[in-house]
Amino acid sequence: IGGGNIGGMTLTPGVYTFFKDININSSDLTFNGGADSVFILQTTGKLMLADGTKVILSGGAQAKNIFWQVADAVRVGSSAVMQG
């Protein structure tokens, strides 16, 4: 989805697989689901959060149910907020 650029999107529960880098740049990413909803994001590349971006939980989604599987490096920019 989004060619790996997922900033500004709202994701529902499920498994998301990327064969490229995941970028959250310039806009926040929202996970929308219930308290028991599970989100899995997998990439063969890197995960990069731009400076000042946020991962937002809505609808009762919980950080403990968000799983990031990253094969390469993870970069969280200055003042960025990461969940999961």
Short mmCIF file of C-alpha atoms in Angstrom, two decimals:
data_model
loop_
_atom_site.label_atom_id
_atom_site.label_comp_id
_atom_site.label_asym_id
_atom_site.label_seq_id
_atom_site.Cartn_x
_atom_site.Cartn_y
_atom_site.Cartn_z
CA ILE A 1 0.00 0.00 0.00
CA GLY A 2 1.12 3.52 -0.67
CA GLY A 3 4.31 2.30 -2.34
CA GLY A 4 5.78 2.03 1.16
CA ASN A 5 4.89 5.65 2.00
CA ILE A 6 2.21 5.21 4.65
CA GLY A 7 2.23 8.62 6.32
CA GLY A 8 -1.27 10.12 6.37
CA MET A 9 -2.97 6.72 6.20
CA THR A 10 -5.33 5.02 8.63
CA LEU A 11 -4.74 1.28 8.89
CA THR A 12 -7.30 -1.27 10.06
CA PRO A 13 -6.34 -4.56 11.76
CA GLY A 14 -4.43 -7.01 9.59
CA VAL A 15 -1.07 -8.01 8.16
CA TYR A 16 0.75 -5.56 5.90
CA THR A 17 3.79 -6.82 3.98
CA PHE A 18 6.20 -4.54 2.13
CA PHE A 19 9.07 -5.54 -0.14
CA LYS A 20 10.60 -2.08 0.18
CA ASP A 21 11.23 0.52 2.89
CA ILE A 22 8.33 1.74 5.03
CA ASN A 23 8.30 5.54 5.27
CA ILE A 24 6.16 7.63 7.59
CA ASN A 25 7.02 11.12 6.44
CA SER A 26 5.35 14.49 6.78
CA SER A 27 1.99 13.05 7.96
CA ASP A 28 1.03 10.88 10.92
CA LEU A 29 0.05 7.21 10.68
CA THR A 30 -3.11 6.06 12.50
CA PHE A 31 -3.99 2.56 13.64
CA ASN A 32 -7.77 2.26 14.04
CA GLY A 33 -9.19 -0.78 15.79
CA GLY A 34 -10.55 -2.20 19.01
CA ALA A 35 -8.70 -3.21 22.16
CA ASP A 36 -8.07 -6.72 20.82
CA SER A 37 -7.20 -5.73 17.24
CA VAL A 38 -3.81 -6.89 15.96
CA PHE A 39 -1.68 -5.04 13.40
CA ILE A 40 1.43 -6.60 11.85
CA LEU A 41 3.71 -4.64 9.53
CA GLN A 42 6.54 -6.51 7.83
CA THR A 43 9.25 -5.16 5.56
CA THR A 44 12.31 -6.54 3.82
CA GLY A 45 13.79 -3.04 4.07
CA LYS A 46 13.97 -0.19 6.58
CA LEU A 47 11.42 1.58 8.75
CA MET A 48 11.78 5.36 8.82
CA LEU A 49 9.76 7.87 10.85
CA ALA A 50 10.38 11.48 9.84
CA ASP A 51 11.07 14.21 12.38
CA GLY A 52 7.93 15.24 14.25
CA THR A 53 5.65 12.50 12.87
CA LYS A 54 3.48 10.36 15.11
CA VAL A 55 1.97 6.91 15.18
CA ILE A 56 -1.53 7.45 16.56
CA LEU A 57 -3.85 4.87 18.13
CA SER A 58 -7.61 5.31 17.74
CA GLY A 59 -10.81 3.40 18.43
CA GLY A 60 -9.23 1.57 21.37
CA ALA A 61 -6.20 0.18 19.46
CA GLN A 62 -3.35 -0.71 21.82
CA ALA A 63 0.41 -0.44 21.29
CA LYS A 64 0.92 -3.95 22.68
CA ASN A 65 -0.99 -5.32 19.66
CA ILE A 66 1.12 -3.58 17.00
CA PHE A 67 4.05 -5.58 15.69
CA TRP A 68 6.80 -4.24 13.42
CA GLN A 69 9.03 -6.83 11.69
CA VAL A 70 11.89 -4.96 10.06
CA ALA A 71 14.72 -6.74 8.23
CA ASP A 72 17.01 -3.70 8.06
CA ALA A 73 17.47 -0.54 10.14
CA VAL A 74 14.88 1.48 12.05
CA ARG A 75 15.18 5.28 12.15
CA VAL A 76 12.95 7.34 14.43
CA GLY A 77 13.38 11.05 13.80
CA SER A 78 13.69 13.82 16.33
CA SER A 79 10.49 14.34 18.37
CA ALA A 80 8.74 11.52 16.45
CA VAL A 81 6.34 9.33 18.44
CA MET A 82 6.44 5.58 17.81
CA GLN A 83 3.89 2.97 19.00
CA GLY A 84 4.11 -0.80 18.99
#
